[in-house]
Amino acid sequence: LPKTAGGDRADFWRFRGLRSSKRNLRKSREDLSAQPVQTKFPAYERVVLREAGFLRPVTIFGPIADVAREKLAREEPDIYQIAKSEPRDAGTDQRSSGIIRLHTIKQIIDRDKHALLDVTPNAVDRLNYAQWYPIVVFLNPDSKQGVKTMRTRLCPESRKSARKLYERAYKL
């Protein structure tokens, strides 16, 4: 059936609310991009290749980072060890992530092992500031289906949503 002019006009009025929400979304994106990013490091700095005198900590980001950390610690226990996190406070929410203390990382390094860290990108900035210079690995997912396939193959008992993990990695 060919559309009539009246039908087009009705569509115009029906989708009017969607247009304004898109406009508001565009404005909020522009506001976010205009805000300066606060970091302790200058935007540009001269990079110098140096040899680290210690085994550097390793951080892994991506949708299968938790599985990769456990696999490295299990299959190469003489090289890698997962740094245990401590709860922030006794009264805080149990679901919130804990803190990995620098002392814990130092103890692992003193055993001649790489400390495997489960930290945020902001914590990586803090580690750089403390001159620990972690090795950062980002496991880039191809698609949601690829994430789901990898997680079911490597960790079949996992209950984490592949879609949420993929979206979080995409934002990172």
CSV table of N, CA and C in Angstrom, one decimal, residues 54-59 73 76-83 105-117 135:
chain,number,residue,atom,x,y,z
A,54,PHE,N,62.7,-4.5,38.7
A,54,PHE,CA,61.8,-5.4,39.5
A,54,PHE,C,60.8,-6.0,38.5
A,55,LEU,N,60.1,-7.1,38.9
A,55,LEU,CA,59.0,-7.6,38.1
A,55,LEU,C,57.8,-6.8,38.3
A,56,ARG,N,57.3,-6.2,37.2
A,56,ARG,CA,56.2,-5.2,37.2
A,56,ARG,C,54.9,-5.9,37.4
A,57,PRO,N,53.9,-5.3,38.1
A,57,PRO,CA,52.6,-5.8,38.2
A,57,PRO,C,51.9,-5.9,36.8
A,58,VAL,N,50.9,-6.8,36.7
A,58,VAL,CA,50.2,-6.9,35.4
A,58,VAL,C,48.7,-6.7,35.7
A,59,THR,N,48.1,-5.8,34.9
A,59,THR,CA,46.7,-5.6,34.9
A,59,THR,C,46.1,-6.0,33.6
A,73,ALA,N,47.5,-17.5,36.8
A,73,ALA,CA,47.9,-17.9,38.1
A,73,ALA,C,47.9,-19.4,38.3
A,76,GLU,N,50.8,-20.9,35.6
A,76,GLU,CA,52.1,-20.5,35.8
A,76,GLU,C,52.3,-19.9,37.2
A,77,PRO,N,52.2,-20.8,38.2
A,77,PRO,CA,52.2,-20.2,39.6
A,77,PRO,C,53.6,-19.7,40.0
A,78,ASP,N,54.6,-20.2,39.3
A,78,ASP,CA,56.0,-19.7,39.7
A,78,ASP,C,56.3,-18.3,39.1
A,79,ILE,N,55.4,-17.8,38.2
A,79,ILE,CA,55.6,-16.5,37.5
A,79,ILE,C,54.6,-15.5,37.9
A,80,TYR,N,53.3,-15.9,38.1
A,80,TYR,CA,52.2,-15.0,38.4
A,80,TYR,C,51.5,-15.4,39.7
A,81,GLN,N,51.1,-14.3,40.4
A,81,GLN,CA,50.3,-14.5,41.6
A,81,GLN,C,49.2,-13.4,41.6
A,82,ILE,N,48.0,-13.8,41.9
A,82,ILE,CA,46.9,-12.8,42.0
A,82,ILE,C,47.0,-12.1,43.4
A,83,ALA,N,47.0,-10.8,43.3
A,83,ALA,CA,47.1,-9.9,44.5
A,83,ALA,C,45.7,-9.9,45.1
A,105,ILE,N,51.4,-5.8,46.8
A,105,ILE,CA,52.1,-5.9,45.5
A,105,ILE,C,53.6,-6.1,45.7
A,106,LYS,N,54.2,-5.4,46.7
A,106,LYS,CA,55.6,-5.5,47.0
A,106,LYS,C,56.0,-6.9,47.5
A,107,GLN,N,55.1,-7.5,48.3
A,107,GLN,CA,55.4,-8.8,48.8
A,107,GLN,C,55.4,-9.8,47.7
A,108,ILE,N,54.5,-9.7,46.7
A,108,ILE,CA,54.5,-10.6,45.6
A,108,ILE,C,55.8,-10.4,44.7
A,109,ILE,N,56.2,-9.1,44.5
A,109,ILE,CA,57.3,-8.8,43.7
A,109,ILE,C,58.6,-9.4,44.4
A,110,ASP,N,58.6,-9.3,45.7
A,110,ASP,CA,59.8,-9.8,46.5
A,110,ASP,C,59.9,-11.3,46.4
A,111,ARG,N,58.8,-12.0,46.0
A,111,ARG,CA,58.9,-13.5,45.8
A,111,ARG,C,59.3,-13.8,44.3
A,112,ASP,N,59.7,-12.7,43.5
A,112,ASP,CA,60.1,-12.9,42.1
A,112,ASP,C,58.9,-13.4,41.3
A,113,LYS,N,57.7,-12.7,41.5
A,113,LYS,CA,56.5,-13.0,40.7
A,113,LYS,C,55.9,-11.7,40.2
A,114,HIS,N,55.2,-11.9,39.1
A,114,HIS,CA,54.3,-10.7,38.7
A,114,HIS,C,53.0,-10.7,39.5
A,115,ALA,N,52.6,-9.6,40.0
A,115,ALA,CA,51.4,-9.5,40.7
A,115,ALA,C,50.3,-9.2,39.7
A,116,LEU,N,49.3,-10.1,39.6
A,116,LEU,CA,48.1,-9.9,38.8
A,116,LEU,C,47.1,-9.1,39.5
A,117,LEU,N,46.7,-7.9,38.9
A,117,LEU,CA,45.9,-7.0,39.6
A,117,LEU,C,44.5,-6.9,38.9
A,135,ILE,N,52.3,-3.5,33.7
A,135,ILE,CA,52.1,-3.9,32.4
A,135,ILE,C,50.5,-4.0,32.2
